[in-house]
């Protein structure tokens, strides 16, 4: 019997795996970084930001990070997500007169959707919110959420001396899609204003409205006519697409080696990086590139293991790196680049020094901090530690009760891992916060699971102003998605690299049913309509097995999100 015929899909995947080798990826990144460096030299005063995670590979040094998702700009998923406000980018642009953001894409396009639509939507919504704020301030109007009329917005956009609130999209975005976005701008602006975001600080920082500009490897720039960024009548957000758009793979030959160029090679790093981080790559870039395709894999393995051993000997958190990613590990840790913005959060001198560390974020005066697991050893000894990473590390020998290890995995690998461990996390946090102790919450990245645990703690034990009240507000308030959103915006003000996943946020939402509603939820089969008018969850009389979710330790409820 002849060999089984493979489908076109399997054949293409096999070819892609052969082409997407470690050396090809790193060499492609190295070549594209030269272009990024050239553009940076045109405006050296402007800060350079990496759009996580792909953009982080394309320069030896970034000033800050940001997180604009391409999925928020997909045609059928257009959104302005208040869980990824990136307000530090607007503040930075206002302070420095603009900024440059680096990203890339694998799909053969000139720009990823994060640059084509997500960031343009973001700049337009912020401009409109700032215009509304300034209009209310000039007129001394009390209502905070009252938007400006369409005529006022159009006038501001047309008047050269006014505030530009119009939508600026690249030419390749169709008129139909532009109309779809414009129809939703007012609603997104209202959501931003209702989220509790600090629009006032941004309005005071920005002298000119935000506006995106696009630069790729096909962009023609006359070097003798490069304009000064402060000569424009707007604050530029310069979007640099690092990779070439001429094709996914291009065979290239140098005097030493032959290799295949990969557009957007920095994307999906778990599938190819073998434990190598951007920081580690740029420390050894010359040795890696000059080693060639045959010796590259062994070279990387030696570098990664040497770095791990060195960090372990210094007493830092250094888990064993697995070449083949395991599902139980959840999201991969991310090396942040650059210090966080110096925001006034009312913390003491010691906490301000702690916040200056690139891996630790102190959440104002809440006595709560967030960090990567590898930075947990750097906090003062009086901090209680809630470790949500899969790997544990030595707890304080003086007081073991100050340490709790809850191995929580990402929702992609276990949809209920966070909600199962949430009661234990809340009990640990409540016991120590009651005593006035300070609490550090850490996970592998310091940007997802730990942020969600912080959100649950702030919702359960703090009022809307961020003051600890031992759960009084939680008992007296109906928890809605808007309340969760406000608290998440509060967290993101200090943890600027926070990027909680939708699946993990859902689990916090499942656990946000107030205690006084448990009796109502369990009697839902008798009073279905009453539940829908009260609770943020919806009961399904006969839910499929996949919808059975444990909401808390004492109740098993059949719930599904609306």
CSV table of C-alpha atoms in Angstrom, one decimal, residues 175-472:
chain,number,residue,atom,x,y,z
A,175,UNK,CA,-13.4,53.5,3.8
A,176,UNK,CA,-15.9,50.9,5.0
A,177,UNK,CA,-13.8,49.9,7.9
A,178,UNK,CA,-13.0,53.5,8.7
A,179,UNK,CA,-16.8,54.2,8.9
A,180,UNK,CA,-17.2,51.2,11.2
A,181,UNK,CA,-14.6,52.7,13.6
A,182,UNK,CA,-16.0,56.2,13.5
A,183,UNK,CA,-19.4,55.0,14.4
A,184,UNK,CA,-18.0,53.5,17.6
A,185,UNK,CA,-15.7,56.2,18.7
A,186,UNK,CA,-18.2,58.0,21.0
A,187,UNK,CA,-19.0,54.8,22.8
A,188,UNK,CA,-15.3,54.0,23.4
A,189,UNK,CA,-14.8,57.6,24.6
A,190,UNK,CA,-17.6,57.2,27.1
A,191,UNK,CA,-16.1,53.8,28.3
A,192,UNK,CA,-12.7,55.5,28.8
A,193,UNK,CA,-14.2,58.3,30.8
A,194,UNK,CA,-16.3,55.9,32.9
A,195,UNK,CA,-13.3,53.7,33.7
A,196,UNK,CA,-11.8,56.2,36.1
A,197,UNK,CA,-8.7,56.7,34.1
A,198,UNK,CA,-6.6,59.8,35.0
A,199,UNK,CA,-7.4,61.9,31.9
A,200,UNK,CA,-6.5,65.1,33.8
A,201,UNK,CA,-2.8,64.2,34.0
A,202,UNK,CA,-2.7,63.4,30.3
A,203,UNK,CA,-4.5,66.6,29.4
A,204,UNK,CA,-2.0,68.6,31.4
A,205,UNK,CA,0.9,66.8,29.9
A,206,UNK,CA,0.0,67.0,26.2
A,207,UNK,CA,0.3,70.4,24.5
A,208,UNK,CA,-0.7,69.0,21.1
A,209,UNK,CA,-3.1,66.2,20.1
A,210,UNK,CA,-1.7,62.7,19.5
A,211,UNK,CA,-1.3,61.5,15.9
A,212,UNK,CA,0.2,58.3,14.5
A,213,UNK,CA,2.8,58.3,11.6
A,214,UNK,CA,3.9,55.1,9.9
A,215,UNK,CA,7.4,54.1,8.8
A,216,UNK,CA,8.4,50.7,7.2
A,217,UNK,CA,11.4,49.5,5.2
A,218,UNK,CA,9.6,50.6,2.1
A,219,UNK,CA,9.2,54.2,3.3
A,220,UNK,CA,11.1,56.8,1.4
A,221,UNK,CA,12.7,59.4,3.6
A,222,UNK,CA,14.7,62.3,2.3
A,223,UNK,CA,17.5,62.7,4.8
A,224,UNK,CA,18.1,66.3,4.0
A,225,UNK,CA,14.4,67.1,4.6
A,226,UNK,CA,13.7,65.3,7.8
A,227,UNK,CA,11.3,67.6,9.8
A,228,UNK,CA,11.9,68.4,13.5
A,229,UNK,CA,9.3,66.6,15.6
A,230,UNK,CA,8.5,69.8,17.5
A,231,UNK,CA,7.6,71.6,14.3
A,232,UNK,CA,4.4,69.6,13.8
A,233,UNK,CA,1.1,70.8,15.1
A,234,UNK,CA,0.5,67.4,16.8
A,235,UNK,CA,2.4,65.0,19.1
A,236,UNK,CA,3.8,62.3,16.9
A,237,UNK,CA,3.5,58.6,17.7
A,238,UNK,CA,5.9,57.2,15.1
A,239,UNK,CA,5.1,53.6,14.3
A,240,UNK,CA,8.1,51.6,13.1
A,241,UNK,CA,7.4,48.3,11.4
A,242,UNK,CA,10.8,46.5,11.7
A,243,UNK,CA,10.4,43.7,9.1
A,244,UNK,CA,10.4,43.6,5.4
A,245,UNK,CA,7.0,43.0,3.7
A,246,UNK,CA,8.3,41.5,0.5
A,247,UNK,CA,7.5,37.9,1.6
A,248,UNK,CA,7.6,35.5,4.5
A,249,UNK,CA,10.9,33.8,3.4
A,250,UNK,CA,13.7,35.1,1.4
A,251,UNK,CA,16.9,33.2,0.8
A,252,UNK,CA,20.0,35.3,1.5
A,253,UNK,CA,23.7,34.7,1.2
A,254,UNK,CA,26.6,36.4,2.8
A,255,UNK,CA,30.3,35.7,2.4
A,256,UNK,CA,30.2,33.2,5.3
A,257,UNK,CA,26.7,31.7,5.5
A,258,UNK,CA,23.4,31.1,3.6
A,259,UNK,CA,20.2,31.7,5.5
A,260,UNK,CA,16.5,32.4,5.1
A,261,UNK,CA,15.1,35.8,6.1
A,262,UNK,CA,11.8,35.5,8.1
A,263,UNK,CA,9.5,38.5,8.3
A,264,UNK,CA,8.4,39.2,11.9
A,265,UNK,CA,10.8,36.6,13.3
A,266,UNK,CA,10.4,37.9,16.8
A,267,UNK,CA,6.8,36.8,17.0
A,268,UNK,CA,5.7,33.6,18.9
A,269,UNK,CA,9.1,33.3,20.7
A,270,UNK,CA,8.1,30.2,22.6
A,271,UNK,CA,8.2,28.2,19.4
A,272,UNK,CA,11.8,29.0,18.5
A,273,UNK,CA,13.8,30.9,21.1
A,274,UNK,CA,14.9,27.9,23.3
A,275,UNK,CA,14.9,30.0,26.5
A,276,UNK,CA,16.8,32.9,25.0
A,277,UNK,CA,15.5,36.3,26.0
A,278,UNK,CA,16.0,39.6,24.1
A,279,UNK,CA,18.3,41.0,26.7
A,280,UNK,CA,20.5,37.8,26.6
A,281,UNK,CA,20.5,37.8,22.8
A,282,UNK,CA,21.8,41.3,22.5
A,283,UNK,CA,24.5,40.7,25.1
A,284,UNK,CA,25.9,37.9,22.9
A,285,UNK,CA,24.6,39.0,19.5
A,286,UNK,CA,28.0,39.1,17.7
A,287,UNK,CA,29.0,35.6,18.9
A,288,UNK,CA,25.6,34.1,18.0
A,289,UNK,CA,25.5,35.6,14.5
A,290,UNK,CA,29.1,34.7,13.7
A,291,UNK,CA,28.6,31.1,15.0
A,292,UNK,CA,26.6,30.2,11.9
A,293,UNK,CA,23.6,27.9,11.4
A,294,UNK,CA,25.4,24.7,12.3
A,295,UNK,CA,26.7,25.8,15.7
A,296,UNK,CA,23.9,28.2,16.7
A,297,UNK,CA,21.7,25.8,18.7
A,298,UNK,CA,24.5,24.6,20.9
A,299,UNK,CA,25.8,28.2,21.3
A,300,UNK,CA,22.4,29.3,22.5
A,301,UNK,CA,22.0,26.3,24.9
A,302,UNK,CA,25.4,27.2,26.5
A,303,UNK,CA,24.5,30.9,26.8
A,304,UNK,CA,21.1,30.2,28.4
A,305,UNK,CA,22.5,27.6,30.9
A,306,UNK,CA,25.5,29.8,31.8
A,307,UNK,CA,23.1,32.7,32.5
A,308,UNK,CA,20.8,30.5,34.6
A,309,UNK,CA,23.7,29.1,36.7
A,310,UNK,CA,25.1,32.6,37.2
A,311,UNK,CA,21.8,34.0,38.5
A,312,UNK,CA,21.4,30.9,40.7
A,313,UNK,CA,24.8,31.5,42.3
A,314,UNK,CA,23.9,35.1,43.0
A,315,UNK,CA,20.8,33.9,44.9
A,316,UNK,CA,18.4,35.0,42.2
A,317,UNK,CA,15.3,33.1,41.0
A,318,UNK,CA,16.7,30.8,38.2
A,319,UNK,CA,14.4,27.9,37.2
A,320,UNK,CA,15.6,25.2,34.8
A,321,UNK,CA,14.8,26.2,31.2
A,322,UNK,CA,13.0,23.6,29.1
A,323,UNK,CA,13.8,23.6,25.4
A,324,UNK,CA,10.5,22.1,24.5
A,325,UNK,CA,7.7,24.3,26.0
A,326,UNK,CA,5.4,22.5,28.4
A,327,UNK,CA,1.7,23.3,28.6
A,328,UNK,CA,1.8,23.3,32.3
A,329,UNK,CA,4.2,26.2,32.4
A,330,UNK,CA,1.7,28.8,31.3
A,331,UNK,CA,3.0,32.0,29.8
A,332,UNK,CA,6.7,32.6,29.5
A,333,UNK,CA,8.5,35.2,31.6
A,334,UNK,CA,9.3,38.4,29.9
A,335,UNK,CA,12.3,40.6,30.5
A,336,UNK,CA,11.1,44.2,30.9
A,337,UNK,CA,13.4,46.9,29.4
A,338,UNK,CA,13.6,50.3,30.9
A,339,UNK,CA,12.4,51.8,34.2
A,340,UNK,CA,8.8,52.5,34.8
A,341,UNK,CA,7.6,56.1,34.6
A,342,UNK,CA,8.1,58.2,37.7
A,343,UNK,CA,4.5,58.6,38.7
A,344,UNK,CA,3.4,60.1,42.0
A,345,UNK,CA,1.8,57.3,43.9
A,346,UNK,CA,2.0,58.6,47.4
A,347,UNK,CA,4.4,55.8,48.6
A,348,UNK,CA,7.2,56.2,51.0
A,349,UNK,CA,10.9,56.6,50.0
A,350,UNK,CA,11.6,52.9,50.4
A,351,UNK,CA,8.6,51.9,48.2
A,352,UNK,CA,9.7,54.5,45.6
A,353,UNK,CA,13.1,52.9,45.5
A,354,UNK,CA,11.5,49.5,45.1
A,355,UNK,CA,9.3,50.8,42.3
A,356,UNK,CA,12.4,52.0,40.4
A,357,UNK,CA,13.4,48.3,40.0
A,358,UNK,CA,12.3,47.3,36.6
A,359,UNK,CA,10.6,44.1,37.9
A,360,UNK,CA,8.6,45.4,40.9
A,361,UNK,CA,5.6,47.7,40.9
A,362,UNK,CA,4.1,49.1,44.1
A,363,UNK,CA,0.4,49.9,43.8
A,364,UNK,CA,0.2,53.3,45.4
A,365,UNK,CA,-0.6,53.2,49.1
A,366,UNK,CA,-2.3,49.9,49.1
A,367,UNK,CA,0.6,47.9,50.7
A,368,UNK,CA,0.5,45.7,47.6
A,369,UNK,CA,3.3,45.2,45.1
A,370,UNK,CA,3.5,43.1,41.9
A,371,UNK,CA,6.7,41.5,40.5
A,372,UNK,CA,8.1,38.7,38.5
A,373,UNK,CA,9.1,35.6,40.5
A,374,UNK,CA,12.8,36.2,39.7
A,375,UNK,CA,12.6,39.6,41.6
A,376,UNK,CA,10.9,38.3,44.7
A,377,UNK,CA,14.1,38.1,46.6
A,378,UNK,CA,14.8,41.8,46.0
A,379,UNK,CA,11.9,43.1,48.1
A,380,UNK,CA,12.4,44.0,51.8
A,381,UNK,CA,12.1,41.1,54.3
A,382,UNK,CA,9.0,42.5,55.9
A,383,UNK,CA,7.0,41.8,52.7
A,384,UNK,CA,4.7,38.8,52.7
A,385,UNK,CA,5.0,36.9,49.4
A,386,UNK,CA,2.2,35.2,47.4
A,387,UNK,CA,3.9,33.2,44.7
A,388,UNK,CA,1.6,32.2,41.8
A,389,UNK,CA,4.4,30.7,39.7
A,390,UNK,CA,4.6,27.0,38.9
A,391,UNK,CA,8.0,26.9,40.6
A,392,UNK,CA,8.5,27.6,44.2
A,393,UNK,CA,11.5,29.3,45.8
A,394,UNK,CA,12.9,29.2,49.4
A,395,UNK,CA,10.6,31.0,51.8
A,396,UNK,CA,11.6,33.1,54.7
A,397,UNK,CA,13.2,30.9,57.3
A,398,UNK,CA,12.3,33.3,60.1
A,399,UNK,CA,8.6,33.3,59.4
A,400,UNK,CA,7.3,30.7,57.0
A,401,UNK,CA,3.7,32.0,57.4
A,402,UNK,CA,4.7,35.0,55.4
A,403,UNK,CA,5.0,32.9,52.2
A,404,UNK,CA,2.3,31.1,50.2
A,405,UNK,CA,2.9,29.1,47.0
A,406,UNK,CA,-0.1,28.7,44.7
A,407,UNK,CA,0.9,27.1,41.4
A,408,UNK,CA,-1.6,28.8,39.0
A,409,UNK,CA,-1.3,28.2,35.3
A,410,UNK,CA,-2.7,30.3,32.4
A,411,UNK,CA,-6.3,29.8,31.3
A,412,UNK,CA,-5.0,28.5,27.9
A,413,UNK,CA,-3.9,25.3,29.8
A,414,UNK,CA,-6.4,25.2,32.6
A,415,UNK,CA,-9.5,27.3,32.4
A,416,UNK,CA,-10.3,27.0,36.2
A,417,UNK,CA,-6.8,27.1,37.7
A,418,UNK,CA,-7.0,30.7,38.9
A,419,UNK,CA,-10.6,30.5,40.3
A,420,UNK,CA,-9.8,27.3,42.2
A,421,UNK,CA,-6.9,28.9,44.0
A,422,UNK,CA,-8.6,32.3,44.4
A,423,UNK,CA,-10.1,31.6,47.9
A,424,UNK,CA,-6.7,30.6,49.3
A,425,UNK,CA,-5.1,33.7,47.8
A,426,UNK,CA,-7.8,36.0,49.3
A,427,UNK,CA,-7.6,34.4,52.7
A,428,UNK,CA,-3.8,34.8,52.8
A,429,UNK,CA,-4.0,38.4,51.6
A,430,UNK,CA,-6.7,39.3,54.0
A,431,UNK,CA,-4.9,37.8,57.0
A,432,UNK,CA,-1.8,39.9,56.4
A,433,UNK,CA,-3.4,43.1,55.1
A,434,UNK,CA,-5.5,43.3,58.3
A,435,UNK,CA,-2.2,43.5,60.3
A,436,UNK,CA,-0.9,46.3,58.1
A,437,UNK,CA,1.7,44.0,56.5
A,438,UNK,CA,2.9,44.6,53.0
A,439,UNK,CA,2.2,42.0,50.3
A,440,UNK,CA,4.1,41.0,47.2
A,441,UNK,CA,2.3,39.0,44.5
A,442,UNK,CA,4.5,37.4,41.9
A,443,UNK,CA,4.2,35.1,38.9
A,444,UNK,CA,6.4,34.1,36.0
A,445,UNK,CA,5.8,37.3,34.0
A,446,UNK,CA,4.5,39.7,36.7
A,447,UNK,CA,2.0,40.9,34.1
A,448,UNK,CA,-0.9,38.4,34.0
A,449,UNK,CA,-1.8,36.0,36.8
A,450,UNK,CA,-0.3,38.3,39.5
A,451,UNK,CA,-2.3,41.2,38.1
A,452,UNK,CA,-5.5,39.2,38.2
A,453,UNK,CA,-4.9,38.2,41.8
A,454,UNK,CA,-4.3,41.9,42.7
A,455,UNK,CA,-7.5,42.7,40.9
A,456,UNK,CA,-9.4,40.2,43.1
A,457,UNK,CA,-7.8,41.4,46.3
A,458,UNK,CA,-8.6,45.1,45.5
A,459,UNK,CA,-12.2,44.2,44.6
A,460,UNK,CA,-12.7,42.1,47.7
A,461,UNK,CA,-11.0,44.2,50.4
A,462,UNK,CA,-10.6,47.8,49.1
A,463,UNK,CA,-13.0,50.6,48.4
A,464,UNK,CA,-13.1,52.4,45.0
A,465,UNK,CA,-10.5,54.9,46.2
A,466,UNK,CA,-8.0,52.2,47.0
A,467,UNK,CA,-8.4,52.2,50.8
A,468,UNK,CA,-8.4,48.9,52.7
A,469,UNK,CA,-11.8,48.4,54.4
A,470,UNK,CA,-11.7,44.7,55.2
A,471,UNK,CA,-14.3,43.8,52.6
A,472,UNK,CA,-17.1,46.3,53.6
